Amino acid sequence: MSPHPTSADPDLDHDVIIVGAGFAGLYMLHKLRELGFSARVLDAASGVGGTWFWNRYPGARCDVQSFDYSYSFSEDLQQEWTWSERYATQPEILRYIEHVAERFDLNRDIQLGSMVEAVTFDEVHTRWSVGLEGGETLVCRYVVMATGCLSVPKRPSFVGLDSFEGESYVSGEWPHHDVDLTGKRVGVIGTGSTGIQLTTTIAKDAGELLLFHRTPNFSLPAQNRPLDEHFTREMKAGYDQRRKEARTTTRGYPVPPILSGSSALEVGAEQRREVYEAVWSNGGPVFTSSFADLLVSQEANDTAAGFVQSKIRAIVDDPATADALTSFDHPLGTRRPCVDTGYYETFNRPNVSLVDLRDDPIIEITPAGIRTSERSFDLDVIVFALGFDAMTGALLRMDITGEGGVKLRDRWSDGPSAYLGLTMAGFPNLFTITGPGSPSVLTNMVMAIEQHVEWLADLLEHAQREGVHRIEADDTAEKAWTQHVVDISDATLFPRANSWWTGANIPGKPRVFMPYIGGLGTFQQVLTDVKDRGYTGLALS
Ligand code: NAP
């Protein structure tokens, strides 16, 4: 049984409703329980895990190292759990999340199969009603949106989609049953992190694989490996220290000491190449941290991009395919680099070919396959790996109505605005974990989630102690923070790319650089400062 609402308001079903049972929702529930709040998690899925529940496509794996991409809040948990590989697969991450839910007895307060449709503020009583598909309504003091940054897949909208007579799959809604692609002629559309992982994996089974490729993305080698007992023992011995350090870093995990940290232009070409070689061999997404100025200086960036291009050209045998894969239209790192295990090598397989869509776009899906402006491709299976309506998609899918009947959809019609990525003026007592304006997707998500959850839990405890019933962002503070987020991204190369960070991947979505680029450690200083100064920028009443 859940405890009674600590606010002792008989009209409340719970103190807090948390939407989403992924990493964020589970930790929020655990934290609130510790503080004596009654809380309930709602999730549309039939299991916990959030993005790791849904994204079960072949090859799905995380490109932040497993021992960093995991909760740090419990030393016992991190000592007990052992990761098998440097980069964990989706099934292993899902098992971990399920383990956490059981270990901390969270499942009894998680209501699955519950799609939240409408969230409405009652300003007379300072409470929220949360309406579910099917008609159930729950009333609470606070709502925490733990709805994830990459949880609403971009669905295909190609002409003729429904006419296709073969099998088709959306990567973010992959079926729970086995999909046998053996010997089949498979088309994959999309070459982001998802498409690249799918391609590398499916190529081993498919009779023929055609990758429909529009914009080349930089992909860096994971250098994945099994983690042996010795490594794990050493890592765990220093785990606490590693996590402390992680909280002060930009990325939410320590980067290897081989990174030089200086300007790429201050060193000679040979020394620069040695640094790139070392970071390439070490593997993972940290390549863009090889030098301090890669993401602020085009000239510096060109040196790194040139190195990666030469690596790709050395791997891919067919010159036309290598050309298509290396005709980058954005600086390295200004779209999220992919991390792969043998992606470029895959194009040397006889059963794999790349269909370059830039001058020959997809016109329609036909009963037999895909027709581009110049060619037709017969296929047994089409896999859509088209990305996500990132960061705002899950929030705006719900009908969220704040004070005075204002809809979040209207408030954000020119782009999202939130104070510290956590809360919005006009939406009292409603919070977003890793919302727009926080480091979130530019960092290790699990550390970013812990940072937000812990700060929010402190705030709610403070409110409880002080008899505060209403917490709301000050409009001026929210605007100033949102402007700051834009200003610091404008000082970098990031806005030059059409990335999902800017909303550019969704037709009609306002173009705003959404995450806070200053890094997890700097953001922690901001959060601490706001708290220490009595929660500046928030009205507590
Ligand atoms: P994404 O990076 O947005 O890539 C979507 C791909 O679909 C792009 O290549 C895009 O081409 C293509 N596309 C979209 N609409 C299309 C259309 N109408 N016609 C042709 N192509 C189309 O999405 P994602 O691969 O799912 O990755 C999103 C993020 O999820 C990643 O950046 C990462 O943060 C996370 N993720 C992480 C991992 C990991 O940890 N390893 C794995 C998967 C995902 P254009 O670029 O030309 O639009």
XYZ file of N, CA and C in Angstrom, residues 95-323:
687
model
N 17.243 -5.513 -18.445
C 17.329 -6.399 -17.265
C 17.768 -5.617 -16.035
N 18.700 -4.695 -16.244
C 19.194 -3.866 -15.133
C 18.051 -3.006 -14.567
N 17.293 -2.360 -15.449
C 16.204 -1.486 -14.983
C 15.155 -2.322 -14.237
N 14.852 -3.504 -14.793
C 13.875 -4.383 -14.117
C 14.407 -4.814 -12.749
N 15.703 -5.069 -12.691
C 16.325 -5.442 -11.420
C 16.178 -4.306 -10.405
N 16.425 -3.069 -10.852
C 16.326 -1.916 -9.945
C 14.889 -1.789 -9.426
N 13.922 -1.975 -10.341
C 12.514 -1.858 -9.927
C 12.175 -2.888 -8.852
N 12.732 -4.091 -9.001
C 12.457 -5.133 -7.999
C 13.246 -4.896 -6.714
N 14.510 -4.566 -6.898
C 15.395 -4.431 -5.733
C 14.918 -3.347 -4.770
N 14.347 -2.260 -5.326
C 13.893 -1.158 -4.488
C 12.366 -1.190 -4.318
N 11.781 -2.348 -4.652
C 10.348 -2.575 -4.420
C 9.486 -1.470 -5.056
N 9.824 -1.103 -6.271
C 9.136 0.028 -6.903
C 7.851 -0.381 -7.610
N 7.771 -1.649 -8.034
C 6.679 -2.042 -8.940
C 5.286 -1.815 -8.345
N 5.164 -1.889 -7.018
C 3.824 -1.744 -6.423
C 3.248 -0.341 -6.628
N 4.081 0.629 -6.957
C 3.568 1.976 -7.220
C 3.700 2.363 -8.684
N 3.829 1.356 -9.533
C 3.925 1.642 -10.973
C 2.706 1.067 -11.666
N 1.980 1.920 -12.345
C 0.761 1.509 -13.047
C 1.070 1.487 -14.540
N 1.184 0.262 -15.066
C 1.553 0.111 -16.482
C 0.297 0.131 -17.361
N 0.502 0.169 -18.653
C -0.644 0.180 -19.586
C -1.504 1.420 -19.397
N -0.894 2.491 -18.921
C -1.665 3.698 -18.586
C -1.134 4.888 -19.368
N -1.816 5.193 -20.431
C -1.408 6.297 -21.304
C -2.016 7.599 -20.786
N -1.172 8.548 -20.449
C -1.673 9.842 -19.965
C -2.054 10.687 -21.173
N -3.269 11.204 -21.143
C -3.736 12.010 -22.278
C -3.851 13.488 -21.947
N -4.358 13.782 -20.731
C -4.599 15.188 -20.385
C -4.131 15.457 -18.966
N -3.494 16.588 -18.775
C -2.988 16.971 -17.461
C -3.444 18.409 -17.246
N -4.303 18.617 -16.251
C -4.993 19.908 -16.138
C -4.842 20.488 -14.739
N -4.467 21.767 -14.697
C -4.265 22.425 -13.401
C -5.583 22.973 -12.881
N -5.818 22.727 -11.604
C -6.996 23.277 -10.916
C -6.471 24.395 -10.019
N -6.647 25.634 -10.485
C -6.002 26.724 -9.749
C -6.711 27.057 -8.454
N -7.960 26.686 -8.333
C -8.672 26.967 -7.080
C -8.074 26.135 -5.951
N -7.820 24.869 -6.241
C -7.336 23.976 -5.177
C -5.840 23.672 -5.269
N -5.186 24.296 -6.219
C -3.741 24.063 -6.440
C -3.451 22.568 -6.544
N -4.068 21.947 -7.495
C -3.760 20.534 -7.729
C -3.948 20.219 -9.212
N -3.438 19.076 -9.592
C -3.492 18.666 -10.992
C -4.391 17.445 -11.134
N -5.123 17.394 -12.225
C -5.803 16.132 -12.527
C -5.139 15.525 -13.760
N -4.905 14.242 -13.661
C -4.181 13.519 -14.705
C -5.139 12.511 -15.317
N -5.504 12.757 -16.563
C -6.499 11.915 -17.226
C -5.843 10.863 -18.110
N -6.294 9.622 -17.932
C -5.718 8.518 -18.698
C -6.635 8.119 -19.840
N -6.028 7.556 -20.851
C -6.811 6.946 -21.926
C -7.713 5.907 -21.261
N -8.973 5.902 -21.587
C -9.886 4.966 -20.934
C -10.733 5.639 -19.880
N -10.358 6.874 -19.493
C -11.270 7.637 -18.647
C -10.849 7.850 -17.204
N -9.916 7.020 -16.675
C -9.526 7.192 -15.271
C -8.862 8.555 -15.068
N -9.149 9.194 -13.919
C -8.496 10.467 -13.595
C -7.912 10.377 -12.198
N -6.692 10.840 -12.051
C -6.039 10.853 -10.740
C -5.732 12.302 -10.376
N -5.880 12.610 -9.098
C -5.659 13.984 -8.653
C -4.435 14.013 -7.737
N -3.600 15.004 -7.936
C -2.348 15.058 -7.169
C -1.910 16.513 -6.964
N -0.952 16.680 -6.054
C -0.416 18.029 -5.826
C 0.625 18.374 -6.898
N 1.505 17.427 -7.155
C 2.611 17.678 -8.086
C 2.579 16.662 -9.229
N 3.014 17.124 -10.390
C 3.212 16.194 -11.508
C 4.679 16.261 -11.920
N 5.291 15.100 -12.072
C 6.665 15.056 -12.581
C 6.648 14.328 -13.916
N 7.035 15.042 -14.951
C 7.106 14.443 -16.283
C 8.479 13.784 -16.452
N 8.480 12.471 -16.353
C 9.715 11.709 -16.564
C 9.555 10.986 -17.891
N 9.182 11.782 -18.894
C 8.685 11.218 -20.154
C 9.777 10.973 -21.190
N 11.023 11.311 -20.824
C 12.125 10.957 -21.717
C 12.328 11.961 -22.834
N 13.542 11.962 -23.371
C 13.899 12.902 -24.433
C 13.744 12.265 -25.806
N 13.811 10.947 -25.864
C 13.738 10.232 -27.151
C 12.692 9.125 -27.000
N 11.448 9.540 -26.827
C 10.413 8.550 -26.539
C 9.253 8.589 -27.525
N 9.268 9.552 -28.437
C 8.199 9.585 -29.454
C 8.850 9.375 -30.825
N 8.736 8.176 -31.383
C 9.391 7.918 -32.669
C 8.786 8.762 -33.790
N 9.657 9.131 -34.726
C 9.164 9.792 -35.945
C 8.651 8.681 -36.848
N 7.360 8.678 -37.067
C 6.768 7.597 -37.871
C 6.873 7.931 -39.349
N 6.929 6.912 -40.183
C 7.016 7.176 -41.625
C 5.733 7.806 -42.142
N 5.892 8.721 -43.091
C 4.695 9.334 -43.688
C 4.825 9.322 -45.209
N 5.538 8.309 -45.724
C 5.757 8.239 -47.163
C 4.453 7.960 -47.909
N 4.359 8.523 -49.077
C 3.215 8.232 -49.943
C 3.193 6.717 -50.202
N 2.036 6.130 -50.126
C 1.878 4.712 -50.467
C 2.275 3.751 -49.362
N 2.532 4.296 -48.180
C 3.040 3.478 -47.069
C 2.213 2.203 -46.846
N 0.899 2.392 -46.830
C 0.032 1.258 -46.496
C -0.083 0.235 -47.622
N 0.418 0.614 -48.795
C 0.267 -0.325 -49.910
C 1.306 -1.455 -49.861
N 2.356 -1.278 -49.052
C 3.466 -2.241 -49.064
C 2.974 -3.629 -48.654
N 3.331 -4.626 -49.443
C 2.816 -5.976 -49.187
C 3.763 -6.831 -48.359
N 4.962 -6.314 -48.079
C 5.898 -7.059 -47.237
C 5.731 -6.694 -45.770
N 6.753 -7.048 -44.977
C 6.719 -6.691 -43.547
C 7.361 -5.316 -43.379
N 6.858 -4.512 -42.412
C 7.545 -3.257 -42.127
C 7.595 -3.044 -40.621
N 8.669 -2.405 -40.174
C 8.903 -2.203 -38.746
C 9.427 -0.793 -38.507
N 8.994 -0.201 -37.382
C 9.557 1.075 -36.929
C 10.517 0.732 -35.789
N 11.753 1.240 -35.882
C 12.781 0.815 -34.916
C 12.344 1.008 -33.461
N 11.701 2.126 -33.178
C 11.317 2.435 -31.795
C 10.062 1.716 -31.338
N 9.490 0.891 -32.206
C 8.296 0.118 -31.818
C 8.506 -1.318 -32.251
N 9.712 -1.789 -32.095
C 10.065 -3.124 -32.582
C 9.234 -4.169 -31.846
N 8.727 -5.182 -32.573
C 7.870 -6.172 -31.906
C 8.628 -6.995 -30.863
N 7.874 -7.567 -29.951
C 8.489 -8.371 -28.882
C 8.825 -9.780 -29.352
N 8.211 -10.185 -30.459
C 8.520 -11.529 -30.963
C 9.746 -11.468 -31.873
N 10.347 -12.629 -32.120
C 11.514 -12.678 -33.003
C 11.117 -12.288 -34.421
N 11.935 -11.488 -35.051
C 11.705 -11.142 -36.455
C 12.811 -11.836 -37.251
N 12.407 -12.768 -38.074
C 13.404 -13.540 -38.814
C 13.679 -12.869 -40.161
N 14.875 -12.341 -40.302
C 15.227 -11.637 -41.548
C 16.129 -12.493 -42.428
N 16.321 -13.728 -42.015
C 17.263 -14.595 -42.724
C 16.912 -14.705 -44.206
N 17.875 -14.375 -45.007
C 17.727 -14.549 -46.456
C 16.824 -13.531 -47.113
N 16.252 -12.599 -46.349
C 15.280 -11.667 -46.959
C 15.980 -10.440 -47.536
N 15.220 -9.789 -48.416
C 15.722 -8.551 -49.012
C 15.162 -7.404 -48.163
N 16.065 -6.766 -47.417
C 15.636 -5.791 -46.402
C 16.096 -4.391 -46.794
N 15.194 -3.420 -46.668
C 15.559 -2.012 -46.849
C 15.511 -1.312 -45.507
N 16.570 -0.594 -45.175
C 16.581 0.203 -43.938
C 16.608 1.664 -44.361
N 15.694 2.469 -43.818
C 15.719 3.915 -44.091
C 16.160 4.615 -42.815
N 17.231 5.409 -42.919
C 17.728 6.155 -41.766
C 19.120 5.712 -41.378
N 20.000 6.692 -41.184
C 21.387 6.383 -40.840
C 21.852 7.209 -39.642
N 20.958 7.339 -38.636
C 21.386 7.873 -37.348
C 21.950 6.719 -36.529
N 22.112 6.927 -35.229
C 22.668 5.871 -34.357
C 21.866 4.582 -34.508
N 20.538 4.728 -34.628
C 19.682 3.544 -34.711
C 19.917 2.801 -36.025
N 19.834 3.536 -37.146
C 19.995 2.904 -38.458
C 21.352 2.233 -38.587
N 22.361 2.855 -38.015
C 23.719 2.308 -38.108
C 23.832 1.005 -37.311
N 23.231 0.986 -36.121
C 23.267 -0.256 -35.330
C 22.468 -1.362 -36.021
N 21.306 -0.978 -36.554
C 20.465 -1.951 -37.258
C 21.200 -2.546 -38.458
N 21.786 -1.655 -39.246
C 22.461 -2.082 -40.471
C 23.560 -3.087 -40.167
N 24.377 -2.729 -39.181
C 25.530 -3.568 -38.857
C 25.082 -4.958 -38.412
N 23.959 -5.003 -37.720
C 23.488 -6.278 -37.180
C 22.703 -7.076 -38.231
N 21.772 -6.405 -38.897
C 20.900 -7.100 -39.862
C 21.702 -7.657 -41.036
N 22.769 -6.953 -41.402
C 23.555 -7.379 -42.573
C 24.030 -8.820 -42.443
N 24.182 -9.267 -41.205
C 24.704 -10.632 -40.999
C 23.655 -11.691 -41.348
N 22.361 -11.325 -41.272
C 21.292 -12.298 -41.522
C 20.604 -12.113 -42.869
N 20.444 -10.854 -43.252
C 19.627 -10.572 -44.441
C 20.274 -11.187 -45.687
N 19.428 -11.594 -46.625
C 19.960 -12.060 -47.904
C 20.603 -10.877 -48.609
N 19.869 -9.766 -48.591
C 20.391 -8.545 -49.183
C 19.918 -7.370 -48.336
N 20.797 -6.423 -48.122
C 20.431 -5.255 -47.315
C 20.705 -3.995 -48.125
N 19.656 -3.169 -48.257
C 19.828 -1.883 -48.922
C 19.633 -0.790 -47.886
N 20.630 0.065 -47.727
C 20.539 1.143 -46.749
C 20.220 2.439 -47.489
N 19.047 2.988 -47.204
C 18.612 4.220 -47.859
C 19.146 5.389 -47.031
N 20.044 6.153 -47.626
C 20.923 7.057 -46.894
C 20.775 8.460 -47.457
N 20.441 9.425 -46.574
C 20.226 10.785 -47.080
C 21.356 11.723 -46.643
N 21.579 11.811 -45.332
C 22.622 12.726 -44.837
C 23.688 11.907 -44.124
N 24.939 11.976 -44.553
C 25.958 11.183 -43.853
C 26.151 11.686 -42.422
N 26.242 10.755 -41.508
C 26.573 11.075 -40.121
C 27.961 10.552 -39.820
N 28.671 11.262 -38.977
C 29.961 10.748 -38.535
C 29.710 9.572 -37.604
N 30.419 8.490 -37.828
C 30.333 7.379 -36.879
C 31.734 7.023 -36.408
N 31.842 6.789 -35.133
C 33.141 6.546 -34.496
C 33.165 5.124 -33.959
N 34.326 4.493 -33.947
C 34.347 3.093 -33.491
C 34.148 2.990 -31.981
N 33.296 2.054 -31.586
C 33.032 1.861 -30.149
C 34.244 1.254 -29.451
N 34.923 0.367 -30.166
C 35.962 -0.487 -29.554
C 35.340 -1.203 -28.352
N 34.200 -1.792 -28.632
C 33.492 -2.539 -27.573
C 34.291 -3.787 -27.199
N 34.107 -4.257 -25.983
C 34.789 -5.495 -25.568
C 34.078 -6.041 -24.343
N 34.232 -7.349 -24.125
C 33.698 -7.892 -22.876
C 34.487 -7.319 -21.701
N 33.830 -7.172 -20.573
C 34.532 -6.662 -19.385
C 34.945 -7.854 -18.525
N 36.242 -7.999 -18.303
C 36.670 -9.170 -17.526
C 36.633 -8.864 -16.025
N 36.846 -9.923 -15.258
C 36.715 -9.810 -13.800
C 37.694 -8.805 -13.213
N 38.892 -8.822 -13.751
C 39.922 -7.924 -13.217
C 39.510 -6.465 -13.407
N 39.073 -6.156 -14.643
C 38.659 -4.781 -14.940
C 37.517 -4.366 -14.001
N 36.539 -5.257 -13.887
C 35.350 -4.924 -13.100
C 35.719 -4.701 -11.633
N 36.624 -5.549 -11.120
C 37.028 -5.399 -9.714
C 37.697 -4.031 -9.499
N 38.594 -3.690 -10.415
C 39.309 -2.401 -10.289
C 38.325 -1.229 -10.388
N 37.414 -1.359 -11.347
C 36.447 -0.290 -11.578
C 35.580 -0.085 -10.337
N 35.117 -1.201 -9.801
C 34.229 -1.098 -8.639
C 34.974 -0.560 -7.414
N 36.251 -0.866 -7.322
C 37.030 -0.380 -6.175
C 37.070 1.151 -6.190
N 37.046 1.717 -7.385
C 37.117 3.186 -7.462
C 35.799 3.816 -7.900
N 34.713 3.058 -7.781
C 33.428 3.512 -8.354
C 32.982 4.848 -7.760
N 33.043 4.907 -6.433
C 32.533 6.097 -5.760
C 33.285 7.347 -6.252
N 34.589 7.208 -6.350
C 35.424 8.325 -6.788
C 35.106 8.687 -8.246
N 34.919 7.653 -9.075
C 34.592 7.882 -10.495
C 33.291 8.680 -10.628
N 32.309 8.315 -9.822
C 31.015 9.007 -9.883
C 31.142 10.455 -9.407
N 31.920 10.640 -8.345
C 32.117 12.024 -7.849
C 32.720 12.878 -8.961
N 33.706 12.299 -9.618
C 34.358 13.034 -10.703
C 33.359 13.263 -11.846
N 32.574 12.228 -12.158
C 31.609 12.321 -13.269
C 30.679 13.518 -13.092
N 30.291 13.768 -11.844
C 29.336 14.855 -11.598
C 29.936 16.226 -11.893
N 31.246 16.308 -11.972
C 31.880 17.606 -12.248
C 32.239 17.760 -13.726
N 32.028 16.717 -14.510
C 32.476 16.759 -15.905
C 31.405 17.356 -16.824
N 31.818 17.647 -18.052
C 30.874 18.145 -19.052
C 29.929 17.033 -19.482
N 30.463 15.842 -19.703
C 29.689 14.752 -20.302
C 28.950 13.866 -19.312
N 29.266 14.005 -18.037
C 28.633 13.116 -17.060
C 29.379 11.808 -16.906
N 30.591 11.760 -17.429
C 31.505 10.645 -17.168
C 32.911 11.136 -17.460
N 33.896 10.562 -16.765
C 35.260 11.017 -16.999
C 35.725 10.629 -18.399
N 36.489 11.500 -19.039
C 37.063 11.150 -20.346
C 38.488 10.653 -20.133
N 38.969 9.793 -21.034
C 40.284 9.189 -20.811
C 41.409 10.223 -20.797
N 42.453 9.966 -20.043
C 43.536 10.953 -19.903
C 44.316 11.210 -21.183
N 44.123 10.363 -22.236
C 44.869 10.616 -23.476
C 44.418 11.899 -24.162
N 43.255 12.421 -23.785
C 42.776 13.617 -24.468
C 43.650 14.807 -24.097
N 44.033 15.558 -25.097
C 45.052 16.578 -24.860
C 44.501 17.829 -24.197
N 43.257 18.160 -24.487
C 42.651 19.309 -23.821
C 43.006 20.663 -24.409
N 44.048 20.768 -25.221
C 44.435 22.084 -25.740
C 43.742 22.342 -27.084
N 44.137 23.396 -27.762
C 43.566 23.689 -29.075
C 44.176 22.765 -30.138
N 43.348 22.313 -31.039
C 43.842 21.461 -32.129
C 44.790 22.237 -33.039
N 44.695 23.549 -32.989
C 45.506 24.362 -33.895
C 46.841 24.781 -33.269
N 46.991 24.474 -31.979
C 48.234 24.863 -31.301
C 49.321 23.813 -31.437
N 48.931 22.631 -31.923
C 49.924 21.557 -32.035
C 50.199 21.285 -33.515
N 51.318 20.650 -33.769
C 51.674 20.332 -35.150
C 50.798 19.221 -35.692
N 50.784 19.081 -37.039
C 49.918 18.100 -37.696
C 50.204 16.680 -37.202
N 51.481 16.366 -36.992
C 51.834 15.008 -36.586
C 51.333 14.707 -35.169
N 51.514 15.678 -34.291
C 51.069 15.470 -32.904
C 49.540 15.361 -32.844
N 48.890 16.174 -33.662
C 47.426 16.148 -33.718
C 46.944 14.773 -34.180
N 47.614 14.268 -35.223
C 47.226 12.965 -35.757
C 47.418 11.868 -34.698
N 48.500 11.984 -33.928
C 48.742 10.988 -32.870
C 47.630 11.011 -31.833
N 47.187 12.225 -31.493
C 46.078 12.336 -30.516
C 44.824 11.690 -31.104
N 44.496 12.022 -32.349
C 43.292 11.453 -32.969
C 43.391 9.927 -33.053
N 44.573 9.436 -33.416
C 44.756 7.973 -33.495
C 44.503 7.335 -32.128
N 45.052 7.973 -31.091
C 44.916 7.398 -29.743
C 43.459 7.396 -29.300
N 42.751 8.496 -29.574
C 41.355 8.572 -29.127
C 40.475 7.638 -29.967
N 40.793 7.535 -31.241
C 40.077 6.614 -32.149
C 40.247 5.177 -31.647
N 41.477 4.825 -31.292
C 41.732 3.445 -30.834
C 41.088 3.175 -29.485
N 40.991 4.217 -28.672
C 40.345 4.028 -27.367
C 38.839 3.842 -27.541
N 38.286 4.512 -28.553
C 36.889 4.284 -28.920
C 35.880 5.147 -28.191
N 34.663 5.131 -28.748
C 33.538 5.806 -28.107
C 33.333 7.232 -28.576
N 32.284 7.860 -28.027
C 31.883 9.186 -28.516
C 32.800 10.310 -28.068
N 33.809 10.010 -27.233
C 34.644 11.085 -26.680
C 35.594 11.695 -27.711
N 35.539 11.184 -28.929
C 36.446 11.698 -29.962
C 36.365 13.225 -30.079
N 35.151 13.760 -29.921
C 34.992 15.219 -30.089
C 35.597 15.998 -28.918
N 36.054 15.288 -27.885
C 36.763 15.970 -26.797
C 38.272 15.871 -26.970
N 38.728 15.424 -28.133
C 40.171 15.269 -28.362
C 40.910 16.578 -28.116
N 40.319 17.662 -28.569
C 40.882 18.990 -28.312
C 39.746 19.889 -27.834
N 40.152 20.931 -27.096
C 39.142 21.758 -26.427
C 38.308 22.589 -27.395
N 38.832 22.838 -28.618
C 38.140 23.793 -29.485
C 37.448 23.156 -30.702
N 37.276 21.844 -30.675
C 36.702 21.194 -31.867
C 35.260 21.632 -32.135
N 34.575 22.030 -31.088
C 33.161 22.371 -31.287
C 32.917 23.879 -31.288
N 34.012 24.629 -31.279
C 33.848 26.089 -31.377
C 34.602 26.688 -32.552
N 35.551 25.960 -33.090
C 36.343 26.499 -34.207
C 36.184 25.589 -35.427
N 35.691 26.157 -36.518
C 35.519 25.367 -37.744
C 36.856 24.816 -38.222
N 37.896 25.667 -38.097
C 39.215 25.260 -38.570
C 39.723 24.054 -37.760
N 39.530 24.129 -36.455
C 39.952 23.005 -35.603
C 39.113 21.769 -35.936
N 37.820 21.989 -36.099
C 36.910 20.881 -36.394
C 37.296 20.188 -37.699
N 37.700 20.989 -38.684
C 38.062 20.418 -39.982
C 39.199 19.396 -39.850
N 40.095 19.634 -38.899
C 41.218 18.691 -38.750
C 40.707 17.332 -38.271
N 39.733 17.374 -37.347
C 39.181 16.116 -36.821
C 38.309 15.434 -37.868
N 37.474 16.246 -38.558
C 36.595 15.680 -39.581
C 37.430 15.042 -40.692
N 38.525 15.712 -41.055
C 39.408 15.180 -42.103
C 40.004 13.849 -41.691
N 40.374 13.742 -40.410
C 40.938 12.485 -39.910
C 39.894 11.359 -40.027
N 38.661 11.660 -39.617
C 37.609 10.634 -39.658
C 37.316 10.241 -41.106
N 37.260 11.241 -41.972
C 37.021 10.939 -43.399
C 38.093 9.991 -43.935
N 39.336 10.254 -43.571
C 40.403 9.399 -44.108
C 40.270 7.976 -43.553
N 39.825 7.862 -42.316
C 39.611 6.520 -41.739
C 38.513 5.767 -42.510
N 37.427 6.498 -42.810
C 36.300 5.849 -43.515
C 36.764 5.411 -44.910
N 37.479 6.297 -45.570
C 37.950 5.979 -46.926
C 38.888 4.770 -46.917
N 39.647 4.651 -45.840
C 40.576 3.508 -45.763
C 39.816 2.198 -45.533
N 38.609 2.294 -44.961
C 37.846 1.066 -44.664
C 36.977 0.644 -45.846
N 36.275 1.614 -46.446
C 35.247 1.268 -47.449
C 35.902 1.053 -48.821
N 35.673 -0.118 -49.398
C 36.339 -0.471 -50.655
C 35.808 0.305 -51.860
N 34.478 0.429 -51.943
C 33.889 1.031 -53.139
C 33.982 2.565 -53.063
N 34.672 3.209 -54.007
C 34.885 4.662 -53.913
C 33.582 5.469 -53.918
N 32.580 5.037 -54.703
C 31.329 5.808 -54.751
C 30.615 5.730 -53.398
N 30.657 4.545 -52.783
C 30.026 4.396 -51.466
C 30.794 5.236 -50.436
N 32.115 5.201 -50.525
C 32.921 6.010 -49.591
C 32.621 7.496 -49.774
N 32.449 7.919 -51.019
C 32.099 9.331 -51.277
C 30.788 9.687 -50.597
